[in-house]
XYZ file of N, CA and C in Angstrom:
786
model
N -11.997 30.570 3.850
C -11.059 32.146 3.348
C -11.553 32.988 5.120
N -9.963 34.024 5.485
C -8.990 33.146 6.251
C -9.973 34.277 7.504
N -10.608 35.184 6.341
C -10.901 36.569 6.984
C -12.780 36.524 7.926
N -12.913 35.236 8.272
C -14.494 35.307 7.711
C -14.067 35.174 9.286
N -15.614 36.324 10.127
C -15.449 36.572 11.561
C -14.464 36.446 11.814
N -13.547 36.820 11.007
C -12.059 37.122 11.843
C -11.034 37.160 12.980
N -11.796 35.589 12.361
C -11.341 33.784 12.073
C -10.099 34.428 11.557
N -8.703 33.404 12.169
C -8.051 33.257 11.460
C -7.090 31.706 11.547
N -6.355 31.448 10.257
C -6.424 29.917 9.756
C -4.838 30.432 10.555
N -4.317 29.085 10.565
C -2.517 29.308 10.786
C -2.573 27.595 10.373
N -1.199 27.617 10.158
C -0.960 25.797 9.673
C 0.648 26.291 10.985
N 0.881 24.891 10.993
C 1.838 24.364 12.115
C 2.828 23.432 11.801
N 3.933 22.972 11.507
C 4.446 21.809 11.459
C 6.047 22.189 12.343
N 6.191 20.455 11.933
C 7.422 21.010 13.900
C 8.784 20.211 12.109
N 9.767 20.068 11.980
C 10.597 20.153 11.027
C 12.065 20.811 11.514
N 12.754 19.508 10.707
C 14.815 19.657 10.851
C 14.844 20.412 10.109
N 14.055 21.832 9.166
C 14.052 21.804 7.968
C 13.806 22.110 6.662
N 13.736 21.277 6.190
C 13.617 21.301 5.085
C 11.919 21.923 4.599
N 11.812 20.507 5.261
C 9.969 20.712 5.614
C 8.758 22.005 6.011
N 9.565 22.465 6.423
C 9.654 23.475 7.243
C 9.504 24.818 5.893
N 10.464 24.619 5.657
C 10.981 25.432 5.027
C 10.413 25.208 3.266
N 9.604 24.460 3.497
C 8.466 23.885 2.160
C 7.472 24.789 2.790
N 6.435 24.215 3.406
C 5.087 24.656 3.965
C 5.121 26.512 4.225
N 6.272 27.060 5.491
C 6.240 28.230 3.935
C 6.523 29.016 3.707
N 7.017 28.894 2.278
C 7.352 29.062 1.900
C 5.919 28.868 0.836
N 4.773 28.216 0.797
C 3.640 28.125 -0.159
C 3.017 28.573 1.269
N 2.864 28.687 2.306
C 1.348 29.734 3.450
C 1.886 31.083 2.624
N 3.115 31.430 2.946
C 3.699 32.511 2.478
C 3.929 33.188 1.164
N 3.603 32.566 0.280
C 3.004 32.515 -1.003
C 1.911 33.261 -1.352
N 0.640 32.619 -0.394
C -0.927 32.727 -1.178
C -0.566 33.917 -0.727
N -1.867 34.865 -1.224
C -1.919 35.311 -0.936
C -4.021 36.002 -0.327
N -4.386 36.453 1.096
C -3.074 37.214 1.471
C -2.348 35.776 2.201
N -0.701 36.821 2.826
C -0.040 34.987 3.181
C -1.387 34.465 4.490
N -0.433 33.401 4.732
C -1.140 32.771 5.410
C 0.141 33.144 6.318
N -0.325 33.070 7.927
C 1.106 33.029 9.353
C 1.049 31.136 9.096
N 1.841 30.907 9.335
C 2.398 29.564 9.884
C 3.677 29.572 11.276
N 3.453 28.513 11.619
C 4.695 28.103 12.376
C 5.452 26.849 13.176
N 6.794 26.813 13.286
C 7.636 25.928 12.451
C 8.215 25.993 13.912
N 8.383 24.850 14.342
C 8.889 24.381 16.201
C 9.675 22.478 15.239
N 11.503 22.845 15.295
C 12.204 23.130 15.221
C 13.262 22.560 16.253
N 13.517 21.455 15.954
C 15.171 20.838 17.045
C 15.665 21.173 17.662
N 16.468 21.631 18.680
C 17.982 22.495 19.284
C 19.595 21.950 18.669
N 19.185 20.213 17.122
C 19.962 20.186 16.367
C 20.303 20.749 14.878
N 19.241 21.021 14.321
C 18.949 22.571 13.607
C 20.290 24.165 13.419
N 20.525 23.577 12.579
C 21.335 25.451 12.003
C 21.032 25.700 11.981
N 21.269 26.746 12.764
C 20.909 28.205 12.597
C 21.017 28.916 11.161
N 21.924 28.635 10.086
C 21.523 28.866 8.745
C 20.318 29.313 8.432
N 19.147 27.508 8.935
C 18.149 27.135 8.703
C 16.897 27.799 9.272
N 17.633 28.178 10.346
C 16.720 28.899 11.189
C 16.607 30.419 10.848
N 17.681 30.897 10.861
C 17.135 32.644 10.618
C 16.200 31.937 8.794
N 16.716 31.359 7.957
C 16.102 30.869 6.698
C 14.636 31.202 6.927
N 14.513 29.571 7.662
C 12.756 30.479 7.974
C 11.454 31.191 8.732
N 12.515 31.720 9.875
C 12.021 33.332 10.357
C 12.665 34.235 8.816
N 13.513 34.382 8.218
C 13.363 35.400 6.857
C 11.868 35.133 6.019
N 12.059 34.217 5.751
C 10.678 33.549 4.857
C 9.155 34.088 5.342
N 8.978 34.977 6.864
C 8.027 34.853 7.365
C 7.857 33.426 8.666
N 8.731 31.886 9.342
C 7.842 31.685 9.495
C 8.251 32.914 11.052
N 7.411 31.980 12.344
C 7.453 32.261 13.116
C 8.118 30.930 13.908
N 8.768 30.961 14.344
C 9.912 29.384 14.969
C 10.931 28.883 16.380
N 10.599 27.812 16.726
C 10.534 27.661 18.132
C 11.162 26.297 17.746
N 12.256 26.688 19.191
C 13.741 25.232 19.445
C 13.357 24.786 20.094
N 13.041 23.677 20.734
C 12.828 21.869 20.714
C 13.266 21.657 21.061
N 13.744 20.998 22.311
C 13.701 19.318 21.894
C 15.455 18.509 22.039
N 15.769 18.079 22.140
C 17.239 16.652 21.358
C 16.471 16.499 20.300
N 15.663 16.031 20.127
C 15.717 16.317 18.611
C 14.069 16.175 17.511
N 13.982 16.042 16.612
C 12.140 16.137 16.088
C 11.467 15.790 16.645
N 11.471 14.040 17.050
C 10.599 13.960 17.834
C 9.705 14.467 19.173
N 10.681 14.858 19.242
C 10.947 15.909 20.727
C 9.889 17.556 20.338
N 10.546 18.042 18.966
C 9.907 18.853 18.490
C 8.832 18.471 18.054
N 8.391 17.801 17.475
C 7.041 16.920 16.600
C 5.862 17.167 18.025
N 6.111 17.119 18.960
C 5.357 16.615 20.320
C 4.843 17.722 20.731
N 6.020 18.692 20.445
C 5.502 20.380 20.449
C 4.147 20.492 19.322
N 4.208 20.719 18.883
C 3.814 21.246 17.548
C 1.999 20.050 17.574
N 2.307 19.817 17.822
C 1.209 18.563 18.946
C 0.409 19.054 19.119
N 0.673 19.187 21.053
C 0.389 19.826 21.779
C -0.856 21.088 21.516
N 0.964 21.774 20.300
C 0.369 23.399 20.144
C -1.085 23.930 19.875
N -1.298 22.504 18.664
C -2.363 22.654 17.565
C -3.507 22.271 18.600
N -4.095 21.505 19.638
C -5.018 20.664 20.603
C -4.223 21.879 21.675
N -3.823 22.664 22.415
C -4.503 24.079 22.677
C -4.938 25.004 22.184
N -4.252 25.267 20.938
C -5.307 25.620 20.284
C -7.155 25.242 19.908
N -7.479 24.557 20.442
C -8.823 24.740 19.659
C -9.437 25.085 20.989
N -8.848 24.891 22.687
C -9.492 25.481 23.419
C -9.409 27.102 24.047
N -8.423 27.996 23.315
C -6.982 28.160 23.885
C -8.490 30.230 23.688
N -9.576 29.457 23.756
C -10.168 30.652 23.390
C -10.971 32.064 21.454
N -9.831 31.657 21.238
C -9.399 32.340 20.031
C -9.931 32.839 18.691
N -10.842 31.271 18.791
C -11.151 31.509 17.578
C -10.244 31.005 16.616
N -9.127 30.849 16.258
C -8.138 30.257 14.834
C -8.475 30.053 14.838
N -7.291 28.746 13.603
C -7.879 27.210 13.436
C -6.553 26.935 12.667
N -5.977 26.756 13.192
C -5.115 24.987 13.625
C -4.697 24.442 12.526
N -3.740 24.925 11.660
C -3.690 23.434 11.284
C -2.426 22.305 11.908
N -2.492 21.093 11.921
C -1.125 20.928 11.638
C 0.000 20.501 10.800
N 1.043 20.457 9.945
C 1.115 19.855 8.710
C 2.373 18.883 9.282
N 1.835 17.266 9.168
C 3.553 16.724 9.085
C 4.197 15.993 8.495
N 5.734 16.395 8.694
C 6.642 16.676 7.676
C 7.147 15.454 6.506
N 6.054 14.300 7.348
C 6.765 13.113 6.364
C 5.530 11.578 6.364
N 4.252 12.132 7.012
C 3.522 11.343 7.271
C 2.272 11.550 7.361
N 1.855 11.623 5.256
C 0.939 12.544 4.756
C 0.867 11.460 3.649
N -0.021 10.954 3.487
C -0.333 10.352 1.667
C -0.187 11.812 0.255
N -0.637 12.460 1.017
C -0.672 13.603 0.098
C 0.905 14.182 -0.215
N 1.706 13.838 0.581
C 3.303 13.949 0.304
C 3.615 13.385 -0.688
N 3.306 12.019 -0.035
C 4.205 11.270 -0.581
C 3.611 10.559 -2.135
N 1.755 10.836 -2.592
C 1.642 11.132 -4.101
C 3.059 12.353 -4.638
N 3.746 13.424 -3.785
C 3.618 14.654 -5.006
C 5.582 13.697 -4.999
N 5.745 12.933 -4.149
C 7.461 12.434 -3.540
C 6.876 11.396 -4.945
N 6.539 11.268 -5.736
C 6.192 9.674 -6.074
C 6.494 10.421 -7.652
N 6.612 11.273 -8.325
C 5.572 12.585 -9.065
C 7.294 12.331 -9.482
N 8.612 12.746 -9.330
C 9.397 12.322 -9.252
C 10.328 11.019 -10.067
N 9.272 9.765 -10.090
C 9.258 8.722 -10.865
C 9.013 9.459 -12.046
N 7.662 9.852 -11.751
C 7.007 9.685 -13.182
C 8.336 11.114 -14.371
N 8.940 11.909 -13.694
C 9.367 12.855 -14.900
C 10.598 11.315 -15.218
N 11.355 10.630 -14.449
C 12.165 10.350 -14.605
C 11.547 9.406 -15.911
N 10.789 8.303 -15.858
C 10.582 7.395 -17.113
C 9.577 7.529 -18.047
N 9.257 9.838 -17.680
C 9.096 10.183 -18.242
C 9.816 10.964 -20.387
N 11.364 11.043 -18.994
C 12.131 11.383 -19.578
C 13.330 9.835 -20.740
N 13.336 9.046 -19.720
C 14.086 7.904 -20.715
C 13.139 7.694 -21.529
N 12.020 7.894 -21.111
C 10.363 7.128 -23.065
C 10.323 8.359 -23.955
N 11.056 9.244 -23.879
C 10.419 10.547 -24.340
C 11.509 10.260 -25.974
N 11.209 10.838 -27.392
C 11.742 11.563 -28.064
C 12.500 9.563 -28.434
N 11.588 8.413 -28.712
C 11.428 8.091 -29.495
C 12.676 6.945 -28.057
N 13.442 6.774 -27.179
C 14.295 7.041 -26.102
C 14.817 4.747 -26.541
N 16.001 4.726 -25.788
C 16.593 2.804 -26.676
C 15.761 1.905 -26.256
N 14.629 0.809 -26.442
C 13.972 0.317 -26.075
C 13.615 -0.475 -25.355
N 15.999 -1.135 -24.666
C 16.540 -1.669 -23.646
C 16.506 -0.893 -22.809
N 17.025 0.246 -22.063
C 16.223 1.016 -21.206
C 15.994 0.926 -20.129
N 16.473 0.587 -19.301
C 16.496 0.670 -17.207
C 16.566 1.470 -16.756
N 15.712 2.026 -15.523
C 16.015 2.230 -14.044
C 16.714 0.942 -13.852
N 17.784 1.061 -12.904
C 18.475 0.155 -12.384
C 18.592 0.256 -10.681
N 18.940 1.218 -10.509
C 18.411 1.784 -8.718
C 17.665 3.044 -8.496
N 16.774 3.433 -7.875
C 17.026 5.374 -7.159
C 16.717 4.751 -6.103
N 18.205 5.915 -5.367
C 18.534 5.420 -3.659
C 17.496 6.606 -3.096
N 17.072 6.884 -2.077
C 16.553 7.251 -1.459
C 16.414 7.499 0.566
N 17.330 8.684 0.339
C 17.356 9.169 1.937
C 16.414 9.249 2.580
N 16.949 7.940 3.798
C 15.165 8.156 4.744
C 15.429 8.799 5.859
N 14.883 9.887 6.749
C 14.192 9.941 7.594
C 12.235 9.667 9.019
N 11.889 9.850 8.641
C 10.739 9.485 8.811
C 9.762 7.997 7.794
N 10.291 8.943 6.535
C 9.811 7.766 5.368
C 8.900 8.511 4.560
N 9.444 9.292 4.404
C 8.555 10.365 3.540
C 8.641 10.104 2.053
N 9.544 10.586 2.069
C 10.489 10.176 0.541
C 10.607 9.335 0.071
N 10.702 7.599 0.943
C 10.431 6.700 0.201
C 9.751 5.702 0.056
N 8.336 6.174 1.142
C 7.010 6.330 0.030
C 6.824 6.457 -0.678
N 7.198 7.581 -1.327
C 6.818 8.391 -2.302
C 6.803 7.658 -3.636
N 8.406 6.743 -3.604
C 9.014 6.195 -3.875
C 8.559 4.882 -5.225
N 8.463 4.446 -3.979
C 7.570 3.483 -4.256
C 6.238 3.469 -4.659
N 5.670 4.539 -3.762
C 4.528 4.785 -4.950
C 4.013 5.430 -6.703
N 5.422 5.447 -6.653
C 5.795 6.172 -8.185
C 6.059 4.943 -8.834
N 7.395 4.431 -8.507
C 7.123 2.571 -8.893
C 6.076 1.851 -9.024
N 5.559 1.490 -7.840
C 4.148 0.487 -8.265
C 2.872 1.040 -9.639
N 2.922 2.382 -8.948
C 1.445 2.667 -10.222
C 2.172 3.438 -11.644
N 3.096 3.050 -11.295
C 3.498 2.755 -13.063
C 3.952 1.629 -13.036
N 4.097 0.752 -12.866
C 4.379 -0.729 -12.476
C 2.727 -1.327 -13.191
N 1.266 -0.752 -12.537
C 0.421 -1.571 -13.356
C -0.239 -0.235 -14.095
N 0.875 0.798 -14.008
C -0.543 1.529 -14.861
C -0.557 1.340 -17.231
N -1.484 0.867 -17.521
C -1.716 0.595 -18.204
C -2.341 -0.954 -18.857
N -2.530 -2.066 -17.553
C -2.328 -2.895 -18.205
C -2.534 -3.632 -16.874
N -1.208 -3.422 -16.047
C -1.412 -3.801 -14.382
C 0.066 -5.344 -15.113
N 0.628 -4.799 -14.408
C 2.058 -5.710 -14.598
C 2.845 -6.551 -14.805
N 3.792 -5.395 -16.310
C 4.208 -6.174 -17.420
C 3.362 -5.362 -18.797
N 2.609 -4.271 -18.124
C 1.562 -4.321 -19.806
C 2.778 -2.259 -20.027
N 2.983 -2.149 -21.337
C 3.170 -1.335 -21.406
C 4.732 -0.471 -21.508
N 5.148 0.319 -21.747
C 6.687 0.361 -22.075
C 6.909 1.062 -20.318
N 5.818 1.642 -19.622
C 6.616 2.582 -18.920
C 6.951 1.239 -17.507
N 6.204 -0.146 -17.782
C 6.369 -0.810 -16.967
C 7.850 -1.764 -17.203
N 7.617 -1.717 -18.173
C 9.137 -2.405 -18.333
C 10.312 -1.843 -17.916
N 10.416 -0.385 -17.936
C 10.713 0.395 -17.580
C 12.223 0.346 -15.937
N 11.159 0.122 -15.233
C 10.697 -0.278 -13.420
C 11.234 -1.638 -13.439
N 10.992 -3.024 -14.411
C 11.466 -3.371 -14.208
C 12.429 -4.345 -13.683
N 12.217 -5.049 -12.552
C 13.563 -5.441 -11.887
C 14.166 -3.945 -11.106
N 13.698 -2.831 -10.909
C 14.577 -1.456 -10.020
C 14.759 -1.890 -8.558
N 15.411 -1.378 -8.529
C 16.406 -2.180 -6.544
C 16.058 -0.511 -6.384
N 15.611 -0.036 -5.742
C 15.423 0.565 -4.829
C 16.047 0.794 -3.142
N 17.191 2.132 -2.878
C 18.615 1.830 -2.051
C 18.074 2.672 -0.478
N 17.544 2.130 0.125
C 16.779 3.114 1.254
C 18.470 3.419 2.320
N 18.498 4.843 1.999
C 20.036 4.901 2.563
C 19.810 5.814 4.078
N 20.324 4.870 5.368
C 20.120 5.435 6.550
C 22.315 6.013 7.123
N 22.083 6.772 8.452
C 23.491 6.055 8.635
C 23.020 6.105 9.534
N 24.578 4.955 10.733
C 24.381 4.096 12.117
C 23.684 5.447 12.768
N 22.962 4.356 13.840
C 22.606 5.979 15.015
C 21.371 6.660 13.983
N 20.390 6.293 13.113
C 19.408 6.818 12.676
C 18.146 5.780 11.970
N 18.738 4.981 11.658
C 17.953 3.847 11.397
C 16.731 3.119 11.607
N 15.981 3.618 12.134
C 14.487 3.819 12.146
C 13.615 2.501 11.581
N 14.674 2.773 9.634
C 13.824 2.263 9.184
C 14.130 0.725 8.611
N 15.262 0.657 9.432
C 16.200 -0.336 8.561
C 15.518 -1.537 9.875
N 15.082 -0.542 10.466
C 14.969 -1.822 12.045
C 13.308 -2.492 12.378
N 12.985 -1.060 11.852
C 11.300 -1.473 11.884
C 11.470 -2.529 10.459
N 12.048 -2.403 9.789
C 12.204 -3.227 7.823
C 12.562 -5.226 8.514
N 13.344 -5.096 9.498
C 14.126 -5.909 9.693
C 12.985 -6.939 11.033
N 12.192 -6.246 11.899
C 11.411 -6.434 12.478
C 10.143 -7.229 12.056
N 9.564 -7.137 10.720
C 8.665 -7.137 9.082
C 9.346 -8.377 8.953
N 9.654 -8.679 8.684
C 10.142 -9.574 7.601
C 9.816 -9.895 6.633
N 9.840 -10.310 5.782
C 9.044 -9.958 3.711
C 8.008 -11.509 4.616
N 8.960 -13.150 5.005
C 7.617 -14.480 4.945
C 6.924 -14.245 6.445
N 7.490 -13.582 6.999
C 6.986 -13.158 8.400
C 5.199 -13.709 8.476
N 4.369 -14.461 9.181
C 2.363 -14.823 8.541
C 2.141 -13.574 9.102
N 2.596 -12.244 9.860
C 1.480 -10.821 10.629
C 1.478 -10.159 8.624
N 2.603 -11.370 7.581
C 3.193 -9.804 6.292
C 1.838 -10.504 5.058
N 1.565 -11.620 5.547
C 1.775 -12.532 4.471
C 0.224 -12.236 3.084
N -0.397 -11.165 4.077
C -1.553 -10.404 3.154
C -1.176 -9.296 2.629
N -0.235 -9.188 2.795
C 0.155 -7.446 2.452
C 0.364 -7.382 1.189
N -0.582 -7.224 -0.108
C 0.340 -7.808 -1.334
C -0.652 -6.375 -1.943
N -0.458 -6.307 -3.076
C -0.458 -5.229 -4.065
C -1.839 -5.362 -4.266
N -2.617 -4.411 -4.614
C -4.367 -4.320 -5.097
C -4.387 -4.194 -6.508
N -4.010 -3.703 -7.212
C -3.909 -3.838 -8.408
C -4.083 -2.074 -9.619
N -4.779 -1.634 -8.156
C -5.541 -1.011 -9.146
C -5.095 0.139 -9.746
N -3.338 0.208 -9.857
C -2.778 1.244 -10.333
C -2.842 2.374 -9.985
N -3.856 2.564 -8.087
C -3.212 4.374 -7.771
C -1.748 4.150 -7.294
N -1.040 3.040 -7.247
C 0.342 3.945 -6.327
C -0.437 2.770 -4.444
N -1.235 3.641 -4.124
C -1.417 2.830 -2.813
C -1.447 1.992 -2.209
N -2.058 -0.110 -2.979
C -2.243 -0.156 -2.468
C -2.771 -0.478 -0.580
N -2.062 -1.563 -0.440
C -2.424 -1.761 1.297
C -2.582 -1.245 2.422
N -1.721 -0.316 1.698
C -0.429 1.272 2.290
C -1.479 1.556 3.727
N -2.191 2.467 3.942
C -3.177 3.159 4.837
C -3.879 1.810 5.878
N -4.262 0.621 5.043
C -5.797 -0.436 6.173
C -4.157 -0.479 6.942
N -4.689 -0.974 8.517
C -4.406 -1.915 9.311
C -3.931 -2.709 10.034
N -2.796 -2.633 9.567
C -2.303 -4.261 9.407
C -0.752 -4.863 11.491
N -0.806 -6.038 10.862
C 0.079 -6.447 12.469
C 1.631 -5.962 12.002
N 1.664 -4.309 12.492
C 3.520 -4.415 12.204
C 4.468 -4.039 13.757
N 5.472 -5.007 14.224
C 6.041 -4.514 15.069
C 7.262 -3.457 14.685
N 6.058 -2.315 14.842
C 7.753 -0.744 15.333
C 8.620 -0.555 15.755
N 9.692 -0.975 15.223
C 11.188 0.039 16.395
C 11.309 0.844 16.098
N 10.993 1.896 17.550
C 11.296 2.760 18.008
C 13.215 3.236 18.240
N 13.766 3.969 18.354
C 14.470 4.265 18.665
C 14.772 4.281 20.291
N 15.528 4.337 20.388
C 16.319 5.064 22.275
C 16.256 6.975 21.598
N 17.379 6.866 20.822
C 17.174 9.038 20.349
C 18.113 8.166 18.906
N 18.463 10.029 18.539
C 19.365 9.639 17.345
C 20.958 9.589 17.913
N 21.858 9.132 17.341
C 22.902 8.734 18.451
C 23.649 9.560 16.729
N 23.320 9.906 15.218
C 24.202 9.937 14.353
C 24.168 10.904 14.351
N 25.312 11.519 13.110
C 25.723 12.611 12.928
C 24.517 13.671 11.740
N 23.194 13.050 11.213
C 22.790 13.119 10.390
C 21.345 13.854 11.265
N 21.190 14.326 12.480
C 20.714 15.204 13.439
C 19.965 15.371 13.115
N 19.254 16.961 12.051
C 17.730 17.399 11.599
C 16.686 16.447 10.614
N 17.824 14.647 10.125
C 16.237 14.128 8.970
C 15.917 13.276 10.262
N 17.370 12.372 11.260
C 16.445 11.925 11.498
C 14.546 11.909 12.289
N 14.743 10.588 12.703
C 13.509 10.192 12.717
C 13.465 9.409 14.372
N 12.400 8.585 14.917
C 12.774 7.987 16.043
C 12.218 6.601 15.419
N 10.917 7.357 15.057
C 10.511 5.693 14.531
C 10.107 5.968 12.850
N 9.686 5.209 11.425
C 9.242 5.511 10.199
C 7.832 5.100 10.431
N 6.828 6.387 9.126
C 5.414 5.838 9.365
C 5.222 4.406 8.631
N 4.666 3.487 9.875
C 4.213 2.001 8.773
C 4.123 1.652 7.561
N 3.049 2.812 6.719
C 2.480 3.085 5.473
C 4.378 2.382 4.651
N 5.086 2.288 4.857
C 6.559 2.478 4.181
C 7.211 1.345 4.526
N 7.112 0.877 4.827
C 6.921 -1.040 5.194
C 5.863 -1.544 4.333
N 4.245 -0.811 4.651
C 4.074 -2.061 3.225
C 4.551 -2.081 2.029
N 4.717 -0.823 1.489
C 4.913 -1.139 0.712
C 6.581 -0.689 -0.090
N 7.348 -0.968 1.372
C 8.757 -2.162 0.358
C 8.912 -3.729 0.402
N 7.395 -3.833 0.874
C 7.230 -5.942 1.163
C 6.656 -5.458 0.812
N 5.833 -4.658 -0.801
C 4.730 -4.673 -2.075
C 6.393 -4.508 -2.937
N 6.468 -3.812 -3.312
C 8.179 -4.017 -3.557
C 8.897 -5.438 -3.553
N 9.076 -5.232 -2.253
C 10.263 -6.816 -2.708
C 9.118 -8.181 -3.353
N 7.780 -8.705 -3.324
C 7.389 -8.721 -3.971
C 7.147 -9.270 -5.468
N 6.564 -7.534 -5.770
C 7.094 -7.884 -6.935
C 8.830 -8.752 -7.540
N 10.215 -7.664 -7.128
C 10.162 -8.171 -7.672
C 10.838 -9.380 -7.577
N 9.825 -10.479 -6.698
C 10.030 -12.084 -6.464
C 9.068 -12.860 -7.862
N 7.969 -12.004 -7.926
C 7.629 -12.196 -8.454
C 8.224 -12.405 -9.841
N 8.788 -11.131 -10.927
C 9.337 -11.003 -11.473
C 10.841 -11.156 -11.296
N 11.507 -12.403 -10.766
C 12.520 -13.223 -10.802
C 13.711 -12.104 -11.245
N 13.975 -10.959 -10.641
C 14.613 -9.626 -10.419
C 14.544 -9.642 -8.858
N 15.641 -8.908 -8.844
C 16.676 -8.092 -7.722
C 15.739 -7.007 -6.939
N 15.158 -7.463 -5.961
C 14.478 -5.748 -5.647
C 13.779 -5.793 -4.365
N 15.159 -4.451 -3.365
C 14.688 -4.944 -1.647
C 14.844 -3.565 -1.884
N 14.877 -2.667 -0.984
C 15.325 -2.271 1.048
C 16.957 -3.070 0.823
N 17.648 -1.016 1.380
C 18.438 -1.813 1.824
C 18.575 -1.141 2.942
N 20.405 -0.486 4.122
C 20.092 -0.206 5.443
C 21.722 0.690 4.559
């Protein structure tokens, strides 16, 4: 209830563009519309800033990259807790949230549904899925969708959905100068002792152990030097490394080629 005791609920996010546009669209579509603030880095195109403002967002341009913009966003949320206004400000991550991953994962459901409908070819398979990587949210969702459908209906190898994605490769696409996923994936090789227990849980929900605390050596870039300035994040979410490992292990068990590339 946004009108309870005259306190206001607000949403705040950092974004290079797309996540801020999505959050603003949702907040301003509600009745009554909810106020939303978006912090974008200096590399954000003026067209995106204008679009955010046209949709109704309060836009602040700050920082050389997304991470600096995000740090300000988090500080603003913390400051709001003690500013005496009584307003409640919620931080919305542009990529590091299980709800976002599950939302992205439904793209895999849709692809499988389309390939399965109308008595399609029983031999059809998804050869590969390509996903651009910034902070790892989209890639986490793609991997979640593959994992969920792999186990749907009886656990790995059971049912048509599992057959459609058996052996599917996932190609993680990054530009030079913004390859934070590649850096952390290389630092946490599949065969390393620290990752030996990061296995599938087989419950079919697509979450596995991605949110459990495990020993990972996450690599943080010194800066974004790529032309993809609005996409890059200095460090990806650890969940995407766990999920990439599980996808690779399923590939080994199936005796197929499955993995992530840079």
